[in-house]
Coordinates of C-alpha atoms in Angstrom, one line a residue:
M1 CA -89.3 146.2 -164.4
I2 CA -89.8 144.0 -161.4
T3 CA -92.1 141.0 -161.3
Q4 CA -93.0 139.6 -157.8
F5 CA -93.8 135.8 -157.9
K6 CA -95.6 135.7 -154.4
E7 CA -98.3 137.8 -153.0
E8 CA -96.6 138.0 -149.6
L9 CA -92.9 137.8 -148.9
P10 CA -91.4 136.1 -145.9
E11 CA -89.7 138.3 -143.3
G12 CA -86.1 139.3 -144.4
M13 CA -86.8 138.2 -148.1
S14 CA -87.0 140.6 -151.1
T15 CA -87.3 140.6 -154.8
P16 CA -84.4 141.4 -157.1
D17 CA -83.6 145.1 -158.0
F18 CA -80.9 147.0 -159.9
T19 CA -78.8 149.4 -157.9
R20 CA -76.8 150.0 -161.0
K21 CA -78.3 149.5 -164.5
P22 CA -76.2 148.8 -167.6
I23 CA -75.7 151.9 -169.8
A24 CA -76.4 152.0 -173.6
L25 CA -73.2 151.8 -175.7
T26 CA -72.2 153.4 -179.1
I27 CA -68.8 152.0 -179.8
Q28 CA -66.4 151.6 -182.8
E29 CA -66.0 148.2 -184.4
G30 CA -63.0 146.3 -183.0
K31 CA -63.0 148.1 -179.7
F32 CA -63.7 146.6 -176.2
G33 CA -67.3 147.0 -175.0
V34 CA -68.9 146.1 -171.6
F35 CA -72.3 146.3 -169.9
K36 CA -72.2 146.6 -166.1
A37 CA -74.9 145.9 -163.6
I38 CA -75.2 145.7 -159.8
V39 CA -78.2 143.8 -158.3
V40 CA -79.6 143.2 -154.8
G41 CA -82.1 140.9 -153.4
T42 CA -82.5 138.2 -150.8
P43 CA -81.7 135.5 -151.5
T44 CA -79.0 136.5 -153.9
P45 CA -80.4 136.8 -157.4
A46 CA -79.0 134.8 -160.4
V47 CA -78.1 137.1 -163.3
T48 CA -78.4 136.1 -167.0
W49 CA -78.2 138.1 -170.3
S50 CA -80.1 137.7 -173.6
R51 CA -80.4 139.6 -176.9
A52 CA -83.4 140.3 -179.1
N53 CA -82.5 139.1 -182.6
A54 CA -80.0 136.2 -181.9
E55 CA -78.6 134.0 -179.2
I56 CA -75.5 135.2 -177.3
Q57 CA -72.4 133.1 -178.2
F58 CA -70.3 132.9 -175.1
H59 CA -66.7 132.4 -176.2
P60 CA -63.4 134.2 -175.1
D61 CA -63.1 135.9 -178.6
V62 CA -66.8 136.8 -178.9
C63 CA -68.6 137.4 -175.5
L64 CA -67.9 136.8 -171.8
Q65 CA -70.1 137.0 -168.8
K66 CA -68.3 137.8 -165.5
Y67 CA -68.9 138.7 -161.8
D68 CA -66.5 140.7 -159.7
E69 CA -66.9 139.7 -155.9
A70 CA -65.0 142.8 -154.8
S71 CA -67.3 145.3 -156.6
H72 CA -70.4 143.1 -156.8
E73 CA -70.5 144.0 -160.5
H74 CA -72.1 141.7 -163.1
T75 CA -70.6 142.4 -166.6
L76 CA -71.2 141.3 -170.2
E77 CA -68.0 141.9 -172.1
F78 CA -67.2 142.1 -175.8
P79 CA -63.4 141.7 -176.4
K80 CA -63.7 143.0 -179.9
V81 CA -67.1 144.4 -180.9
A82 CA -68.3 143.4 -184.4
P83 CA -71.1 144.8 -186.4
E84 CA -73.3 141.7 -185.8
D85 CA -73.1 142.4 -182.0
A86 CA -75.4 145.4 -182.5
D87 CA -78.7 144.6 -180.8
T88 CA -80.9 145.1 -177.9
Y89 CA -79.7 143.3 -174.8
K90 CA -81.6 142.4 -171.6
C91 CA -80.1 141.7 -168.2
F92 CA -82.3 139.4 -165.9
A93 CA -81.9 139.1 -162.1
T94 CA -84.0 136.3 -160.7
N95 CA -84.6 134.7 -157.3
E96 CA -87.4 132.5 -156.0
Y97 CA -89.5 135.6 -155.1
G98 CA -89.3 137.6 -158.3
R99 CA -87.4 138.9 -161.3
A100 CA -86.1 142.3 -162.4
V101 CA -85.4 143.1 -166.1
C102 CA -83.3 145.9 -167.6
T103 CA -83.0 146.6 -171.3
V104 CA -80.0 148.2 -173.0
V105 CA -78.9 148.9 -176.6
L106 CA -75.5 148.3 -178.2
N107 CA -74.7 150.3 -181.4
V108 CA -71.7 149.6 -183.5
I109 CA -69.9 152.1 -185.8
S110 CA -68.4 150.2 -188.7
V111 CA -64.8 151.2 -189.7
G112 CA -63.7 152.1 -193.2
F113 CA -62.6 149.8 -196.0
S114 CA -59.6 147.6 -195.0
K115 CA -57.7 145.5 -197.6
S116 CA -56.6 142.9 -195.1
K117 CA -60.1 142.6 -193.7
E118 CA -61.6 142.2 -197.1
L119 CA -59.0 139.6 -198.2
Q120 CA -59.6 137.6 -195.0
K121 CA -63.4 137.8 -195.6
V122 CA -63.2 136.6 -199.2
Q123 CA -60.8 133.9 -198.2
G124 CA -63.0 132.8 -195.3
E125 CA -66.1 132.7 -197.4
A126 CA -64.4 130.7 -200.1
S127 CA -63.1 128.1 -197.6
C128 CA -66.4 127.8 -195.9
N129 CA -68.6 127.3 -199.0
F130 CA -69.5 123.8 -199.9
S131 CA -72.6 121.9 -201.1
L132 CA -73.6 118.3 -201.2
C133 CA -74.2 117.4 -204.9
S134 CA -76.9 115.0 -205.5
N135 CA -77.8 112.7 -208.4
L136 CA -81.3 112.5 -209.9
D137 CA -82.3 109.6 -207.7
G138 CA -81.5 111.6 -204.5
T139 CA -78.2 110.0 -203.8
R140 CA -74.9 111.8 -203.3
E141 CA -72.2 111.8 -205.9
E142 CA -69.6 109.1 -205.2
K143 CA -66.6 111.0 -204.1
P144 CA -64.3 111.1 -201.0
M145 CA -65.4 113.6 -198.4
E146 CA -63.1 116.6 -198.1
P147 CA -62.0 117.7 -194.6
E148 CA -63.9 121.1 -195.1
E149 CA -67.1 119.2 -195.9
K150 CA -66.7 116.9 -192.9
V151 CA -66.1 119.7 -190.3
W152 CA -69.1 121.7 -191.5
E153 CA -71.5 118.6 -191.5
I154 CA -70.2 118.0 -187.8
L155 CA -70.9 121.6 -186.8
L156 CA -74.4 121.7 -188.4
S157 CA -75.5 118.8 -186.1
A158 CA -73.4 119.6 -183.1
E159 CA -74.5 121.1 -179.8
K160 CA -73.3 124.7 -179.1
K161 CA -71.3 123.6 -176.1
D162 CA -69.2 121.5 -178.4
Y163 CA -68.3 124.2 -181.0
E164 CA -65.1 125.3 -179.3
K165 CA -63.8 121.6 -179.0
I166 CA -64.6 121.0 -182.7
C167 CA -62.9 124.1 -183.9
S168 CA -59.8 123.3 -181.9
E169 CA -59.7 119.7 -183.2
Y170 CA -59.9 120.9 -186.8
G171 CA -57.8 124.0 -186.7
I172 CA -60.5 126.7 -187.1
T173 CA -59.1 129.9 -185.5
D174 CA -61.8 132.4 -186.6
F175 CA -64.5 131.4 -184.1
R176 CA -66.7 134.5 -184.8
G177 CA -66.4 133.9 -188.6
M178 CA -67.3 130.3 -188.1
L179 CA -70.5 131.2 -186.2
K180 CA -71.6 133.7 -188.8
R181 CA -71.2 131.2 -191.7
L182 CA -72.7 128.4 -189.6
N183 CA -75.9 130.4 -189.0
E184 CA -76.2 131.2 -192.7
M185 CA -75.7 127.4 -193.5
K186 CA -78.2 126.4 -190.8
K187 CA -80.9 128.6 -192.4
E188 CA -80.2 127.2 -195.9
R189 CA -80.2 123.6 -194.5
E190 CA -83.5 124.2 -192.6
E191 CA -85.2 125.5 -195.9
E192 CA -84.0 122.3 -197.7
I193 CA -85.2 120.0 -194.9
A194 CA -88.6 121.7 -194.8
E195 CA -89.3 120.4 -198.4
F196 CA -89.5 116.8 -197.1
V197 CA -89.8 116.9 -193.3
S198 CA -92.5 118.6 -191.2
H199 CA -90.7 118.1 -187.9
I200 CA -87.4 116.8 -186.7
S201 CA -86.2 116.5 -183.1
T202 CA -84.5 114.2 -180.5
L203 CA -81.3 113.9 -182.5
K204 CA -79.1 111.5 -180.6
H205 CA -75.5 111.2 -181.6
I206 CA -74.0 107.7 -182.2
E207 CA -74.0 105.6 -178.9
V208 CA -72.4 102.3 -178.2
S209 CA -74.6 99.8 -176.2
D210 CA -73.7 96.7 -174.2
D211 CA -74.3 94.3 -177.0
D212 CA -71.5 95.4 -179.4
C213 CA -73.8 97.6 -181.4
A214 CA -74.1 101.3 -182.0
T215 CA -77.2 103.3 -182.7
I216 CA -78.2 106.7 -184.3
E217 CA -81.6 107.8 -183.3
L218 CA -83.8 110.8 -184.5
D219 CA -87.5 111.6 -184.6
M220 CA -88.9 112.8 -187.9
D221 CA -92.3 113.5 -189.3
L222 CA -92.0 113.0 -193.1
K223 CA -94.3 114.9 -195.3
D224 CA -94.3 111.9 -197.7
P225 CA -94.0 108.5 -195.8
S226 CA -92.5 107.0 -199.0
S227 CA -89.6 109.4 -199.1
K228 CA -86.2 107.6 -199.5
L229 CA -83.7 107.5 -196.6
F230 CA -80.0 107.1 -197.2
L231 CA -77.1 106.4 -194.7
Y232 CA -73.6 107.6 -195.6
K233 CA -70.1 107.0 -193.9
D234 CA -67.5 109.6 -194.8
G235 CA -69.6 110.5 -197.9
V236 CA -69.9 106.9 -199.2
M237 CA -73.4 105.3 -199.2
V238 CA -73.9 102.4 -196.7
P239 CA -76.4 99.7 -197.6
F240 CA -78.9 98.8 -194.9
T241 CA -81.9 96.7 -194.3
K242 CA -85.2 97.6 -192.7
E243 CA -85.4 94.2 -191.1
D244 CA -83.1 92.9 -188.3
S245 CA -81.1 90.6 -190.5
E246 CA -78.0 88.7 -189.2
G247 CA -76.3 89.1 -192.5
M248 CA -76.5 92.9 -192.7
K249 CA -74.2 95.1 -190.7
H250 CA -76.4 98.1 -190.8
N251 CA -80.3 98.2 -190.4
L252 CA -83.0 100.7 -189.8
K253 CA -85.8 100.2 -187.4
Q254 CA -88.8 102.6 -187.5
V255 CA -91.3 102.9 -184.7
G256 CA -93.9 105.5 -185.5
K257 CA -91.9 108.7 -186.2
K258 CA -88.7 107.3 -184.5
Y259 CA -85.9 106.1 -186.8
I260 CA -83.1 104.1 -185.3
F261 CA -80.1 103.1 -187.4
T262 CA -78.0 100.2 -185.9
I263 CA -74.4 99.2 -186.7
K264 CA -73.6 95.7 -185.6
K265 CA -70.3 93.9 -184.7
L266 CA -68.3 97.0 -184.1
G267 CA -64.7 97.3 -185.2
A268 CA -62.0 100.0 -185.6
E269 CA -63.0 100.3 -189.3
D270 CA -66.4 101.6 -188.2
A271 CA -65.1 105.0 -187.2
G272 CA -66.1 107.9 -189.4
L273 CA -68.8 110.5 -190.0
Y274 CA -72.2 109.1 -190.4
S275 CA -74.9 111.1 -192.2
V276 CA -78.6 110.6 -192.6
D277 CA -80.1 112.0 -195.8
V278 CA -83.8 112.3 -196.9
E279 CA -84.2 112.5 -200.7
G280 CA -80.7 113.9 -201.0
V281 CA -80.9 116.4 -198.2
N282 CA -78.6 115.9 -195.1
V283 CA -80.8 116.0 -191.9
F284 CA -78.3 114.8 -189.4
S285 CA -74.5 113.9 -189.0
T286 CA -72.6 112.4 -186.2
D287 CA -68.9 111.7 -185.9
F288 CA -68.1 108.3 -184.5
K289 CA -64.6 107.9 -182.9
V290 CA -63.2 104.5 -181.8
P291 CA -60.5 104.9 -179.0
E292 CA -57.7 102.3 -178.9
V293 CA -58.7 100.8 -175.6
D294 CA -59.5 97.4 -174.3
F295 CA -60.0 95.6 -170.9
A296 CA -56.8 94.3 -169.3
V297 CA -59.0 93.0 -166.4
K298 CA -62.8 92.4 -167.1
I299 CA -65.5 92.6 -164.5
Q300 CA -66.3 89.4 -162.6
E301 CA -69.5 87.8 -161.2
V302 CA -70.4 89.4 -157.8
K303 CA -72.4 87.7 -155.0
A304 CA -73.9 89.9 -152.3
E305 CA -76.4 89.2 -149.6
E306 CA -79.6 91.2 -149.4
R307 CA -79.1 94.8 -148.2
E308 CA -75.3 94.6 -148.8
D309 CA -73.3 96.7 -151.3
A310 CA -71.8 95.1 -154.5
L311 CA -68.7 96.1 -156.4
F312 CA -67.8 95.6 -160.0
Q313 CA -64.4 96.8 -161.2
C314 CA -62.3 96.5 -164.3
V315 CA -58.8 97.8 -165.6
L316 CA -58.3 99.3 -169.0
T317 CA -55.3 99.2 -171.3
A318 CA -55.3 103.0 -171.9
P319 CA -56.8 105.8 -169.7
M320 CA -60.3 107.0 -170.2
N321 CA -62.1 109.8 -168.3
E322 CA -65.2 107.6 -168.1
I323 CA -66.8 104.5 -169.4
K324 CA -70.4 103.4 -169.7
W325 CA -72.1 101.2 -167.2
F326 CA -75.3 99.2 -167.9
G327 CA -77.6 97.3 -165.4
K328 CA -79.9 94.9 -167.2
S329 CA -79.3 96.8 -170.4
A330 CA -80.3 100.1 -168.9
P331 CA -77.6 102.9 -168.8
L332 CA -76.5 103.8 -165.3
S333 CA -75.3 107.0 -163.8
N334 CA -74.2 108.4 -160.4
S335 CA -77.2 108.3 -158.0
E336 CA -78.1 107.1 -154.5
K337 CA -78.3 103.6 -155.8
H338 CA -75.3 103.5 -158.0
E339 CA -71.8 105.1 -157.5
I340 CA -69.3 105.3 -160.4
I341 CA -65.6 105.7 -159.3
V342 CA -62.6 106.4 -161.6
S343 CA -59.0 106.1 -160.4
E344 CA -56.5 109.0 -160.6
D345 CA -54.7 107.4 -163.5
K346 CA -58.1 106.8 -165.3
L347 CA -57.3 103.1 -165.8
I348 CA -59.4 101.5 -162.9
H349 CA -63.2 101.9 -163.1
K350 CA -65.6 100.8 -160.4
L351 CA -69.4 100.5 -160.1
I352 CA -70.9 100.2 -156.6
V353 CA -74.5 98.9 -156.3
R354 CA -75.8 100.2 -153.0
D355 CA -78.2 98.4 -150.7
C356 CA -78.7 95.3 -153.0
L357 CA -82.3 94.0 -153.3
P358 CA -83.4 90.9 -155.1
L359 CA -84.7 93.1 -158.1
D360 CA -81.1 94.4 -158.5
A361 CA -79.9 91.0 -159.6
G362 CA -79.0 90.5 -163.2
I363 CA -76.4 91.1 -165.8
Y364 CA -74.2 94.3 -165.5
A365 CA -71.9 95.5 -168.3
A366 CA -69.0 97.9 -168.7
V367 CA -68.4 99.6 -172.2
A368 CA -65.1 101.3 -173.1
G369 CA -65.0 102.6 -176.6
I370 CA -66.4 99.7 -178.7
K371 CA -65.2 97.0 -176.2
S372 CA -67.5 95.6 -173.6
C373 CA -67.6 93.0 -170.8
N374 CA -70.4 91.8 -168.6
A375 CA -71.0 89.7 -165.4
W376 CA -73.9 88.6 -163.2
L377 CA -74.8 90.2 -159.9
V378 CA -76.3 87.5 -157.6
V379 CA -78.3 88.7 -154.7
E380 CA -78.8 86.1 -152.0
A381 CA -81.8 86.5 -149.8
D382 CA -81.3 87.3 -146.1
K383 CA -82.3 84.2 -144.1
N384 CA -81.9 85.8 -140.7
P385 CA -85.4 87.1 -139.5
A386 CA -83.8 89.4 -137.0
S387 CA -82.0 91.5 -139.7
K388 CA -84.9 91.3 -142.2
G389 CA -85.2 94.7 -143.9
K390 CA -82.2 96.2 -142.2
K391 CA -79.2 97.4 -144.0
V392 CA -76.0 95.6 -143.0
A393 CA -72.5 96.9 -142.8
Q394 CA -70.8 97.5 -146.2
K395 CA -69.2 94.3 -147.4
F396 CA -68.0 93.2 -150.9
K397 CA -67.8 89.7 -152.3
V398 CA -66.3 89.1 -155.7
T399 CA -66.2 85.6 -157.1
M400 CA -62.9 84.7 -158.7
P401 CA -62.3 81.7 -161.0
E402 CA -61.6 78.6 -159.0
S403 CA -57.8 77.8 -158.7
K404 CA -56.4 74.4 -159.6
P405 CA -54.2 72.5 -157.1
C406 CA -51.0 73.2 -159.0
N407 CA -48.1 75.7 -159.0
L408 CA -49.5 79.0 -160.2
Q409 CA -46.1 80.5 -160.9
S410 CA -45.6 81.4 -164.6
P411 CA -43.1 83.4 -166.7
P412 CA -44.2 86.9 -168.0
K413 CA -46.6 87.0 -170.9
F414 CA -47.9 90.0 -172.9
L415 CA -51.7 89.9 -173.1
V416 CA -51.9 93.2 -175.1
P417 CA -48.7 94.1 -177.0
L418 CA -47.4 97.6 -177.8
K419 CA -48.8 99.2 -181.0
M420 CA -47.1 101.2 -183.7
H421 CA -47.2 105.0 -183.2
T422 CA -47.0 108.1 -185.3
A423 CA -47.2 111.3 -183.4
P424 CA -47.1 115.0 -184.6
Q425 CA -44.3 117.1 -183.2
G426 CA -45.3 119.1 -180.1
Y427 CA -48.1 116.8 -179.1
E428 CA -48.3 114.1 -176.4
C429 CA -47.8 110.3 -177.2
Y430 CA -49.2 107.5 -175.0
M431 CA -48.2 103.9 -175.4
S432 CA -49.2 101.0 -173.2
C433 CA -49.4 97.2 -173.0
A434 CA -50.7 94.6 -170.6
V435 CA -48.6 91.8 -169.0
K436 CA -49.1 89.0 -166.6
G437 CA -46.8 86.7 -164.7
D438 CA -46.3 85.2 -161.2
P439 CA -44.3 86.4 -159.3
T440 CA -45.2 89.9 -160.5
P441 CA -42.5 90.8 -163.2
S442 CA -40.4 93.9 -163.0
M443 CA -40.7 96.1 -166.1
T444 CA -37.9 98.0 -167.9
W445 CA -38.6 100.5 -170.7
L446 CA -35.9 101.1 -173.4
R447 CA -35.5 103.5 -176.3
N448 CA -32.9 102.3 -178.8
N449 CA -31.7 99.9 -176.2
I450 CA -31.1 102.6 -173.6
S451 CA -33.1 102.4 -170.3
L452 CA -35.8 105.0 -169.8
N453 CA -36.8 104.0 -166.2
T454 CA -34.7 106.8 -164.7
N455 CA -35.3 109.4 -167.5
T456 CA -37.5 112.2 -166.1
N457 CA -38.8 113.2 -169.5
Y458 CA -40.9 110.1 -169.6
F459 CA -43.8 109.3 -167.3
I460 CA -43.9 105.5 -166.6
S461 CA -46.6 103.7 -164.7
N462 CA -47.6 100.1 -163.9
T463 CA -51.1 99.5 -162.6
C464 CA -52.4 95.9 -162.2
G465 CA -50.3 94.7 -165.1
V466 CA -51.1 97.7 -167.4
C467 CA -47.7 99.2 -168.3
S468 CA -47.8 102.7 -169.8
L469 CA -45.3 105.4 -171.0
L470 CA -46.3 109.0 -171.6
I471 CA -44.3 111.6 -173.6
L472 CA -45.9 115.1 -172.9
R473 CA -44.3 116.9 -175.9
V474 CA -43.0 114.7 -178.7
G475 CA -39.8 115.9 -180.5
P476 CA -37.5 114.5 -183.2
K477 CA -35.2 113.1 -180.5
D478 CA -38.0 110.7 -179.3
T479 CA -38.0 108.9 -182.7
G480 CA -36.9 105.3 -182.5
E481 CA -37.6 101.8 -181.4
Y482 CA -39.2 101.4 -177.9
K483 CA -38.9 98.2 -176.1
I484 CA -40.4 96.9 -172.8
V485 CA -38.8 94.0 -170.9
A486 CA -40.7 91.9 -168.3
E487 CA -38.7 89.7 -166.0
N488 CA -39.4 87.4 -163.0
S489 CA -37.9 84.3 -161.5
M490 CA -39.7 82.1 -163.9
G491 CA -38.4 83.8 -167.1
R492 CA -38.3 86.9 -169.4
A493 CA -40.5 88.4 -172.2
E494 CA -40.2 91.5 -174.3
C495 CA -42.2 93.6 -176.7
S496 CA -41.2 96.4 -179.1
T497 CA -42.6 99.1 -181.3
K498 CA -41.5 102.0 -183.3
L499 CA -42.4 105.7 -182.9
T500 CA -42.4 108.0 -185.8
V501 CA -42.4 111.8 -185.2
R502 CA -44.0 113.9 -188.0
G503 CA -43.5 117.6 -188.6
K504 CA -45.8 120.2 -187.2
S505 CA -49.4 119.3 -187.2
L506 CA -52.0 120.8 -189.7
T507 CA -53.4 123.0 -186.9
Q508 CA -50.0 124.4 -186.0
N509 CA -49.1 125.0 -189.6
I510 CA -52.5 126.8 -190.1
C511 CA -51.8 129.1 -187.1
S512 CA -48.3 129.9 -188.3
F513 CA -49.6 130.7 -191.8
N514 CA -52.4 132.9 -190.3
M515 CA -49.9 134.8 -188.2
L516 CA -47.5 135.4 -191.2
Y517 CA -50.5 136.4 -193.4
S518 CA -51.8 138.8 -190.7
I519 CA -48.4 140.5 -190.5
F520 CA -48.1 140.7 -194.3
C521 CA -51.5 142.4 -194.5
R522 CA -50.7 144.9 -191.9
I523 CA -47.5 145.9 -193.8
Y524 CA -49.4 146.0 -197.1
S525 CA -52.3 148.1 -195.9
S526 CA -50.0 150.6 -194.2

């Protein structure tokens, strides 16, 4: 079926159409299946797929959408067809002038009884099944949260694009089985929530602001406004107040149907899984991770004349792909007004405020993990009538602390020392510290008093006084004492730590066990 969006088409333009339609499939469970389609249209149509009774889960083990430039074929591939893949599928080809739709059916033939398959199914269902036991007053039973409970609470509140990352982090290898069980759990959870909540939306995972606070936000329409709300961290109830009290670390603010939980004075101990319950039913969970990072160099006050660009920059003690920037307490992102830049080593982060105007003046802040720093942007009015309203050439002015009339030379000093490290075998290990000194000190890394500066197995860097060492794949040979020595003409300083290498990680052990178990089942079934 073709739908034309406009009554008349411009010359040379056309609606989408299929020159090759996908063909219905009847295929045995476990086999490779594929739908193929070729479409035409000007401009080139965008191709999407959907199914009637569920959403398509795109994952390398479940379903893949591809395009072959040589044959111009759009494909929907199933690496190993499963019974739950049986459904009616639609292929959509769309451009600005119209849309073409083609419907196709996938039938799946189930195979016979398999001992290994049934064993895996029973084992999987047993490992996935958990419930949150409640007391008569609607609170949870006081008990430490098991890893299985934690990962399923995270998945129930996570976005679909994060499923693969979460499975990788917690060692879940059966992605298809996870999706099946997760859908069942979501239906059960929705029925439980419906007893107390008419509508729930705008679930915002925990976010750190520029005032050393973190917030959890959700919109809820409670059937009974007097329903009790509870906040948990790793399964343990957290007391909170409904008033903004300085003495309480956690508080709840309600504005209409919006509920905002706030965690104040953030520290490393605040990391964990936070859950919001209504009358004993979990409605939302969010995992709060606290990276070990701080500011080696904080942002400084910047003065810029009207219509100039202003630059804020900071240096971290550990690499981060991105940090949060705020302008007058409002979050900032890349735009025509603001440009965010990250160095190749992920240590130096910059914010450029383009074409400064008086209204851009105010406090700007950078947030890395739970650490933050802020500084003023001062915009000086243009006093030259000839250049009024005209953009001047790009120029940055950064105000630095006034220097005293004395000798600034100083011996090396560690601002941020090395920390103790325990790393699983086969994974990477990153250690860093921050040092200052004038003249700039030379740095030497040692392991068990043997220099590492010429060892190609270690990646060593020094950026603005932030010294780091990276081991890509940790092994037993890397165990020992690590020392960094800073020297200049004024003196010498050193800092040390110990690295302990554990055996294979839980994820690796699970993968090894699954492989051995699979081999055993094949031998047994044959």
